[in-house]
Structure formats: C-alpha cells, structure tokens
Coordinates of C-alpha atoms and ligand atoms in Angstrom, one line a residue:
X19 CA 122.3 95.3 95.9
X20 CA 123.2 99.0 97.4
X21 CA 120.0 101.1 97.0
X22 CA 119.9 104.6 96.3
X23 CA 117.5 105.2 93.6
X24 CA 114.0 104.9 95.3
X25 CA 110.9 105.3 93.2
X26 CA 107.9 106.4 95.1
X27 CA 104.0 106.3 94.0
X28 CA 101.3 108.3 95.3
X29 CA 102.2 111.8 96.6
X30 CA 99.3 112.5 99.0
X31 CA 100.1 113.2 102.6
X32 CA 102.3 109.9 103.3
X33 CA 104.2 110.1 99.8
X34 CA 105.5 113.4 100.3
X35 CA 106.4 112.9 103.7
X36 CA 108.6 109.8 102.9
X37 CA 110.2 111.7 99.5
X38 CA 111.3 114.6 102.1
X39 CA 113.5 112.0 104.3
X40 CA 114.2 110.3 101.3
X41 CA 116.2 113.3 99.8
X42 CA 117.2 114.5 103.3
X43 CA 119.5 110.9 103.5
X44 CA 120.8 111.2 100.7
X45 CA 119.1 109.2 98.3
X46 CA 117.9 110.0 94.9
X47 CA 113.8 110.1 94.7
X48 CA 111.5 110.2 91.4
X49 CA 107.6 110.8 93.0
X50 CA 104.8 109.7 91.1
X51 CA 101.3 110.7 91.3
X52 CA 98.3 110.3 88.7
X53 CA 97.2 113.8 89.2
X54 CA 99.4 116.4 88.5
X55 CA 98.0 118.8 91.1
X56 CA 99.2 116.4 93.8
X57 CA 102.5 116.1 92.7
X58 CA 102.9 119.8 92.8
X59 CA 101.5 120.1 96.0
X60 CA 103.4 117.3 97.3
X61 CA 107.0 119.3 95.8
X62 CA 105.6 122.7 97.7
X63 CA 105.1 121.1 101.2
X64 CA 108.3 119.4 101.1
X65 CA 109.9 122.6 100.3
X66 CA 107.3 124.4 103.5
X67 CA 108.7 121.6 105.9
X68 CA 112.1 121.7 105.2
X69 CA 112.4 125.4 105.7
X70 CA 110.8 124.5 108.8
X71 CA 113.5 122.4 109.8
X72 CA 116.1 125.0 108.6
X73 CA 114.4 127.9 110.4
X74 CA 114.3 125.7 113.5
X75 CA 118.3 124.6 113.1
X76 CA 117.7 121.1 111.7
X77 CA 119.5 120.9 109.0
X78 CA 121.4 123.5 107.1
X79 CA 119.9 125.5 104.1
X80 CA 122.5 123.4 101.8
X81 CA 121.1 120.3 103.3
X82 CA 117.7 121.6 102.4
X83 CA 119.0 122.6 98.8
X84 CA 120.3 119.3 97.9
X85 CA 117.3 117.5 99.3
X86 CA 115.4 119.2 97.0
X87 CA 117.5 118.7 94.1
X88 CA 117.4 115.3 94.8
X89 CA 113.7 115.0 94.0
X90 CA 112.1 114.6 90.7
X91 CA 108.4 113.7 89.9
X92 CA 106.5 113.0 87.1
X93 CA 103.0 111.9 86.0
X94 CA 104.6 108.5 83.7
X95 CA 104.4 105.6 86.3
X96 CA 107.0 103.5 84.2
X97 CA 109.7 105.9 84.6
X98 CA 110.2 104.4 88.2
X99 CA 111.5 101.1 86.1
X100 CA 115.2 102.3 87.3
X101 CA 114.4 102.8 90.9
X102 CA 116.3 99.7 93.2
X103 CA 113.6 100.3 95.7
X104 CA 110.0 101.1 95.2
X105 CA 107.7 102.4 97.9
X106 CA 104.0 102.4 97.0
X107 CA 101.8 104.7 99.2
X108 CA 98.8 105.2 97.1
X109 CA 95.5 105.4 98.2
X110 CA 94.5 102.9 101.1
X111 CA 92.1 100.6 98.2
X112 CA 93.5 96.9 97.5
X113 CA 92.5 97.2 93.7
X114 CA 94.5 100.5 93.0
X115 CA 97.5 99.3 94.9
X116 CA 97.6 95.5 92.6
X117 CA 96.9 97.4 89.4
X118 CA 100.0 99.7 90.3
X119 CA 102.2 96.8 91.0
X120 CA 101.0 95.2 88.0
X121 CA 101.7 98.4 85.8
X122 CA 104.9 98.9 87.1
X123 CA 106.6 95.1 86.9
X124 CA 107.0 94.6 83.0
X125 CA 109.5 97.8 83.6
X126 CA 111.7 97.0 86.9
X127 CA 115.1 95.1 86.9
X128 CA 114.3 91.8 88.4
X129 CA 116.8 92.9 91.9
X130 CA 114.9 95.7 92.3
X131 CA 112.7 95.3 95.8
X132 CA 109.1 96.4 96.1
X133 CA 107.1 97.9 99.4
X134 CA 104.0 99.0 100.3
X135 CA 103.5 101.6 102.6
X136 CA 99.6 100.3 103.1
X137 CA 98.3 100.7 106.9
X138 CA 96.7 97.1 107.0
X139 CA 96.4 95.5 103.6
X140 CA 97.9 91.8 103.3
X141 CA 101.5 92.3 102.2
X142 CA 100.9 88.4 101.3
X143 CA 98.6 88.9 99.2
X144 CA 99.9 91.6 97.3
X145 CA 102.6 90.2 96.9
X146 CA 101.3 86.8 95.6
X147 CA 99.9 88.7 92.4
X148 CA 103.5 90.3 91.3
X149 CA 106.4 88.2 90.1
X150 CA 108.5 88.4 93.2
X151 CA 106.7 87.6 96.3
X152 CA 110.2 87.0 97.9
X153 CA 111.2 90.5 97.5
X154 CA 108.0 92.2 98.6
X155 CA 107.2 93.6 102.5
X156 CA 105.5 96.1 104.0
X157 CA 107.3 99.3 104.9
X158 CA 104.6 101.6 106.9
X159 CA 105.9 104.9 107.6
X160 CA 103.7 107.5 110.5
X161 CA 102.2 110.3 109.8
X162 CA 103.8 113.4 110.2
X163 CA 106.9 111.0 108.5
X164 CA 109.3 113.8 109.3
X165 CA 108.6 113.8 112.8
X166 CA 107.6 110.2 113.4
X167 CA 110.4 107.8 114.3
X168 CA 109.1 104.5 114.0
X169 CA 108.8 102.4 110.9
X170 CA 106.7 99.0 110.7
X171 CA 108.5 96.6 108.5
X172 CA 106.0 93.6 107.7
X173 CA 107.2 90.3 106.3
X174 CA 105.3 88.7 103.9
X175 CA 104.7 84.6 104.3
X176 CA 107.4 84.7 101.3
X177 CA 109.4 88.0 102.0
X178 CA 112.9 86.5 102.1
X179 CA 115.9 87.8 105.0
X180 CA 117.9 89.6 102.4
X181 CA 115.1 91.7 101.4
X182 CA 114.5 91.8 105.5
X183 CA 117.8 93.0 106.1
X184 CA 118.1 95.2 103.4
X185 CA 114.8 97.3 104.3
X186 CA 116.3 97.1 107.8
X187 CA 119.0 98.9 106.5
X188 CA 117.6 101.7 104.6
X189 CA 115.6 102.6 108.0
X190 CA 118.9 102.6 109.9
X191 CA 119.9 105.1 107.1
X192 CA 117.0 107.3 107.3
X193 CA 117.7 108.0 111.0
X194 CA 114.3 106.3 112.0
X195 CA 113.9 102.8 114.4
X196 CA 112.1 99.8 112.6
X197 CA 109.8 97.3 114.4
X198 CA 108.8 94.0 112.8
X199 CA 105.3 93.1 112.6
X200 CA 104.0 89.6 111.1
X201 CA 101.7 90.1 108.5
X202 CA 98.0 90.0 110.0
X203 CA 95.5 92.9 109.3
X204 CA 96.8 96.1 110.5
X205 CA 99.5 95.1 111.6
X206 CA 100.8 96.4 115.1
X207 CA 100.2 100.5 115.2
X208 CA 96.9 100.0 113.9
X209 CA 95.8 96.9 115.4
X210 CA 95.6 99.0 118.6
X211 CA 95.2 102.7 117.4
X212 CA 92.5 102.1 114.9
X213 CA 89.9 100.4 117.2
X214 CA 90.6 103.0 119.9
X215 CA 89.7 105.8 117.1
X216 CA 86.5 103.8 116.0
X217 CA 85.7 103.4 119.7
X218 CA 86.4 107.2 120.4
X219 CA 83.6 108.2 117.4
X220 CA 81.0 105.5 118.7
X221 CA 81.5 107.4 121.9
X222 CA 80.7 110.6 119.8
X223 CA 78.0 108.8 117.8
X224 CA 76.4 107.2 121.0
X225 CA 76.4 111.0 123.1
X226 CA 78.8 110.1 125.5
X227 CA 80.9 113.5 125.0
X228 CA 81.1 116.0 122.4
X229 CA 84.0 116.2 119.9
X230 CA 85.3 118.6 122.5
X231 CA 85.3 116.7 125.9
X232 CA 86.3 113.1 123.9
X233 CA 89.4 115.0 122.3
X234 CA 90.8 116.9 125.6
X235 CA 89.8 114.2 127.9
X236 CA 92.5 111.8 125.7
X237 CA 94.9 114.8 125.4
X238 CA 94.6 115.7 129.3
X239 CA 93.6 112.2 131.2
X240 CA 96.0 110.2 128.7
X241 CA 98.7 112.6 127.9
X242 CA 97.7 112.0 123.6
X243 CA 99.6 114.5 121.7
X244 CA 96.6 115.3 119.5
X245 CA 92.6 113.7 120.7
X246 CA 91.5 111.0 119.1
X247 CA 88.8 113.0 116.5
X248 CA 91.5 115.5 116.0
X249 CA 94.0 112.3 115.1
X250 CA 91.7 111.0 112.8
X251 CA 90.9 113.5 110.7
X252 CA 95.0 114.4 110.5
X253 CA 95.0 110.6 109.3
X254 CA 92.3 111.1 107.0
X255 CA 89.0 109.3 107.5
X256 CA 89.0 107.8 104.4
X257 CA 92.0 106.0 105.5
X258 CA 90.2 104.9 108.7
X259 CA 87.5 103.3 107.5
X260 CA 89.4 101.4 105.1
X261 CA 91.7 100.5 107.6
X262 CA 88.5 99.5 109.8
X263 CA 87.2 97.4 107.0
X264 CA 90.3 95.4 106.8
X265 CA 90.7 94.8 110.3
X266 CA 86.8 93.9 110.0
X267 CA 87.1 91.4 107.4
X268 CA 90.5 90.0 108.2
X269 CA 89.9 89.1 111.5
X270 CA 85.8 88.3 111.6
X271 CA 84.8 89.8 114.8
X272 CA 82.1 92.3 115.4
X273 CA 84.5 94.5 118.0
X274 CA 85.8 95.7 114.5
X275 CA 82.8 96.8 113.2
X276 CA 83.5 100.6 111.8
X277 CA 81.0 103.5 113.6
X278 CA 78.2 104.5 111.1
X279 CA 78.9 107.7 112.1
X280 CA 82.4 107.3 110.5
X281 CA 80.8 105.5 107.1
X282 CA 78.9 108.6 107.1
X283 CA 81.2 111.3 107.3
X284 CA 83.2 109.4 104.9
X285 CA 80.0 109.6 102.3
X286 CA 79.6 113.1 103.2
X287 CA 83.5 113.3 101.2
X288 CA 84.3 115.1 104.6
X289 CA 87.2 113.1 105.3
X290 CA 89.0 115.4 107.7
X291 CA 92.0 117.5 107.1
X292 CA 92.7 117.0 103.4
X293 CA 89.2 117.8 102.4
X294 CA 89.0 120.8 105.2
X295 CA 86.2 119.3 107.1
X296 CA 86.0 116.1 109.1
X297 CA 84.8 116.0 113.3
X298 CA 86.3 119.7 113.0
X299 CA 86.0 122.6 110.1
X300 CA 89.7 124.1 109.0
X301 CA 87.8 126.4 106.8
X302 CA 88.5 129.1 109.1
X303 CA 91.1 130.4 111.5
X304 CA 90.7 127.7 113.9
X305 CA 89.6 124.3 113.8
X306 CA 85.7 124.3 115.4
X307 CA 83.9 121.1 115.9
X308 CA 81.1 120.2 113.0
X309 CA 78.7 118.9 115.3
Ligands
CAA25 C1 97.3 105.5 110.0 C2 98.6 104.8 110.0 O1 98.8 103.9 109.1 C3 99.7 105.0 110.9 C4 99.9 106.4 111.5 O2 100.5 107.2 111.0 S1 98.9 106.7 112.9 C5 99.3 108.4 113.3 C6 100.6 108.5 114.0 N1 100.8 109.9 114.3 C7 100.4 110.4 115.5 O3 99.9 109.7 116.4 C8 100.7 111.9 115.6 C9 100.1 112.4 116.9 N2 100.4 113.9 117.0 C10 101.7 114.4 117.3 O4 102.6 113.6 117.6 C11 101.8 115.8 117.4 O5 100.6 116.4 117.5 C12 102.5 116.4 116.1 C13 104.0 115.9 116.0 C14 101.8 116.0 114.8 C15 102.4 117.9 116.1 O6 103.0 118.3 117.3 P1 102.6 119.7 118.0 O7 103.4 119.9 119.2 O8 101.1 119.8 118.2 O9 102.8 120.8 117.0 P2 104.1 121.6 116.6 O10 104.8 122.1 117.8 O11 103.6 122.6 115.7 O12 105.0 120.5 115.9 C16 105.9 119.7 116.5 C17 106.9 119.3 115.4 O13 106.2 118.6 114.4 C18 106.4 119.3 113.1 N3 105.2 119.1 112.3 C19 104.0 119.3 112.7 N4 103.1 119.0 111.7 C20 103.8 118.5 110.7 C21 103.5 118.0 109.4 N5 102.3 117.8 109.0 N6 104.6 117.6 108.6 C22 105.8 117.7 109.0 N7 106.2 118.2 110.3 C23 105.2 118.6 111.1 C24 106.8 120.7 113.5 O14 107.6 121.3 112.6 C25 107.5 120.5 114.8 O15 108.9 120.1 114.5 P3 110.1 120.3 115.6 O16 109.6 119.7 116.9 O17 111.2 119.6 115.0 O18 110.3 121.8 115.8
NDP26 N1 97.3 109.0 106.4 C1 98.1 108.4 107.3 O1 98.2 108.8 108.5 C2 98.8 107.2 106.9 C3 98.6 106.6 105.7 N2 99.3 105.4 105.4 C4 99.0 104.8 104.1 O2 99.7 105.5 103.1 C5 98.9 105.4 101.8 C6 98.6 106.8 101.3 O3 97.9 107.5 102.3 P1 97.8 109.1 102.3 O4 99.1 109.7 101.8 O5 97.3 109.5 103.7 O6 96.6 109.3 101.3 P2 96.3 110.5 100.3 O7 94.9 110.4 100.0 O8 96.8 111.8 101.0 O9 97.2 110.3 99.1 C7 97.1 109.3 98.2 C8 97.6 109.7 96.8 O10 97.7 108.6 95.9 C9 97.2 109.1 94.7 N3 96.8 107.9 93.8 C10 95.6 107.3 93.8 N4 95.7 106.3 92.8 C11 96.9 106.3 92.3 C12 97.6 105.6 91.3 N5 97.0 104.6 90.6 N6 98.9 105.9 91.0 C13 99.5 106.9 91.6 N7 98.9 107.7 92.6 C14 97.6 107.4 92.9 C15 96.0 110.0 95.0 O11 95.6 110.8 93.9 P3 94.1 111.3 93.9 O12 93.9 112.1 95.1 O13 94.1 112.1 92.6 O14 93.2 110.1 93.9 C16 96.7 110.8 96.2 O15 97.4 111.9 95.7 C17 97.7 104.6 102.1 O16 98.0 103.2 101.8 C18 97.5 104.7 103.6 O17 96.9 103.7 104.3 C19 100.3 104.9 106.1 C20 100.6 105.5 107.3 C21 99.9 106.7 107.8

C-alpha cells in the first residue's frame, strides 16, 4: 500500500517535529492533540523552524509554503481513520498510549499501519492489545527531529517484513537513516543515553560537580553537543524518568534505578525546557543553573 496520508497524535515537542518533515517530503499530515493550545503551538513552531531553514537556504520559501499547506490538525482523534500510516507520539505513559490505539482502531481501514514513536515502551505489548499486532513497530524519531538524522525502527515479536520494509521506506523518503533495534526496553539510543543521564544527575545529587562543571566537562572532555543536564531538560524530565522506569522494570537491575534527585524535580512539575525550569531556569535571558 503507497502511503501518503500520515495521521499523527500528540503535538508536544516530538509531534511537531515529525509533522514538519512530514509536510517537508511531501506527504499529507492531519496532527492531533487533546489540548487545543498544543496543537496551536505545535502549527506556530513548525512555521518558526521552517523559516529557519528558508533563512538559512534549506529549502525554498515555496517549499516551506506547501509544507505548511500540507498540514491540518484538529482536536477529533477519529478524523485520523483515513490516514495509511499513523504515528503515535503522545505522552511517554503506557495507559494513554493503549487507550489512544484503542480509540482510534474501530475507525482505520484494516491496511492502514500503526507506530509508536514511544522512547522505550514494549512495541510487543502494545501491539498485543490492538487488532493488528503484525502491522505495528516502533518508529522513534530524535529530538530536534528536523536536525536529527537517525530513526529507530523497532520490530515487534509479530511486526511482519512488509510492514518492516514499508517503514524502511518512508524513512528513506524523509531523507533520514533507519537503524533496527529488537524490541527490549529502550531500545538502542536509550539503552545507553538514558543511564548515562541518570548517572550524570546522581553525580549532581551525590556533589561530585555542579550543574556547571558536570555539563561542560561532557561538552569539553567528550566533545557532547549539549551536557548531559542541559540534554535532559531539552528532552524533558518527565520523559526521563519514564524512560528510567521502563528500563527499571523491564530489565530488573538496580543499575537502572532513576536518581531521587530526578523523581524530585519531576514532582516539583519542573521538568526542564517545556515547563521553563528543570537543572537550569529559561525564565530569563540565559539559562542559569537552579541549584
Ligand atoms: C529521548 C529519546 O527518546 C531520544 C532522543 O531524542 S535523545 C536526544 C537526541 N538529541 C541530542 O542528543 C541533541 C544534542 N544536541 C545537539 O545535537 C545540538 O545541541 C542541537 C542540534 C540541538 C543544537 O545545536 P547548536 O549548534 O547548539 O545550536 P544551533 O547552531 O542554534 O543549531 C544547530 C542547528 O539545529 C537547529 N535547531 C536547533 N534547535 C532546534 C529545534 N528545537 N528544532 C529544530 N531545529 C533546531 C538550528 O536551526 C540549526 O540548524 P542548521 O544547522 O541547519 O542551521
Ligand atoms: N522528548 C524527546 O526528546 C523524545 C520523546 N520521544 C517520545 O515521544 C513522545 C512524545 O514526547 P514529547 O513530544 O517530548 O512530549 P510532550 O510532553 O512535549 O508532548 C506530548 C503531547 O501529547 C499530548 N497528549 C497527551 N495525551 C494525549 C492523548 N490522549 N491524545 C492526544 N495527545 C495527547 C500532550 O498534551 P497535554 O500536554 O495537554 O497532556 C502533549 O501535547 C513520548 O512517547 C516520548 O517518549 C521520542 C524521542 C525523543
């Protein structure tokens, strides 16, 4: 089945990230969010990073006009029942990312193939509770998804090789490089990054360094485009700790355990850059460390 209609739910940071390279190859994109705030948002920073690319010589402003044409949201999760490809990237909880599926099944043509964009839940298992675990697999995009050119493509235990190849495919088209990654929690990127974070704020919590020496000696000793505090607040802590919990529970070892200083912030509701305070404060001109 060609794709080109791709139905995309949740418009947070990821969701409006993937409906900008969406649009930009060409394909047609209805965004979903529950709140109507986000999905307006979400429509204003895709237009704020595609002038980017246009003022930086990108892509052309017609490009950037079409892309944007090529986008529709709205707030009614069943009008995605036309979409040949649905990409979930909701918030990181298990429950809201079933009852979504479940919502949205009674309304899809039986072809039509369904992905998660979730950083480390069990593709198996959400699959296992919709009515076509052979056309289900992870599709993890990275965060700036403009910018980022790798996507994870995780096989369920049932995901069959059409669907494989298919999602394959659509990366190819985007312009971005796939990976496979079996399906065990967190699959590869944050099997490795996530513990590295967690391990980063123990060394905060435990008074190794402050946020300032643990961020710039990562940037400067390991060449890290952004520190590790810095990358998780871009990431959201929220997202984190799920992730944390997942890796946690999935795989029963203690080296998982997430910091209680990270549980904490996350309490706090300052969950870095998307609530304006995390390890650092954006409220003002420049990021300073909040403790
Ligand atoms: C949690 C998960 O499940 C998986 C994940 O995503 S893990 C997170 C993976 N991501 C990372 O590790 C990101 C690490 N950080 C970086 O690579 C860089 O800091 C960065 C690309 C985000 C910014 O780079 P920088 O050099 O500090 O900033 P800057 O020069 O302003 O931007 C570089 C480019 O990124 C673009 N950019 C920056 N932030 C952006 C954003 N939020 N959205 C879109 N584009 C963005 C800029 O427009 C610029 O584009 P060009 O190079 O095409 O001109
Ligand atoms: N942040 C990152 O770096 C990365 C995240 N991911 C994954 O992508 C997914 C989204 O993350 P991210 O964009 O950062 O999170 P955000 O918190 O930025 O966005 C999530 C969005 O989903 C919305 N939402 C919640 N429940 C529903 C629902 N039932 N139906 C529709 N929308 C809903 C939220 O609305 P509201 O705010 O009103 O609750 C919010 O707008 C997660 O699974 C995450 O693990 C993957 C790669 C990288």
């Amino acid at each position: 089945m060609a794709i080109e209609r791709v139905g995309i739910v949740g418009a947070g940071q990821m969701g409006n990230g993937i409906a900008h390279v969406f649009a930009v190859a060409g394909y047609d994109v209805l965004l979903t969010d529950i709140s109507a705030d986000a999905l307006a948002a979400a429509l204003a920073q895709i237009d704020r990073n595609l002038e980017r690319q246009v003022s930086r010589e990108l892509i052309t402003a017609e490009t950037k006009a079409q892309a944007m044409r090529r986008i529709a949201s709205t707030q009614t999760l069943t009008d995605l029942g036309d979409s040949d490809l649905i990409i979930e990237a909701a918030t990181e909880r298990e429950t809201i990312k079933a009852a979504i599926f479940e919502d949205l099944l009674p309304h899809l043509k039986p072809e039509t193939i369904l992905t998660s964009n979730t950083s480390s839940i069990s593709i198996t298992r959400l699959a296992s509770r919709t009515d076509r675990p052979e056309r289900f697999m992870g599709f993890h995009f990275m965060n700036p998804v403009p910018i980022m050119q790798l996507v994870e493509l995780i096989r369920g235990i049932a995901t069959d090789e059409p669907t494989f190849r298919a999602c394959q495919q659509v990366v190819e088209r985007l312009g971005k490089t796939s990976t496979a990654s079996e399906d065990f929690p967190g699959f590869i990127v944050n099997r490795i990054l996530m513990p590295m974070i967690n391990e980063a704020i123990y060394t905060l919590y435990e008074g190794v360094g402050s946020v300032q020496s643990i961020d710039t000696s990562l940037k400067l000793g390991a060449n890290h485009p952004m520190g590790p505090l810095e990358l998780a607040d871009f990431i959201g802590l929220d997202t984190c700790l799920a992730i944390m919990n997942v890796l946690h529970d999935g795989l029963a070892d203690t080296k998982y355990r997430p910091c209680p200083l990270l549980t904490k912030y996350v309490e706090a509701g300052w969950l870095g850059r998307k609530t304006q305070r995390g390890f650092y404060d954006y409220r003002g001109e420049t990021p300073v460390p909040t403790r």
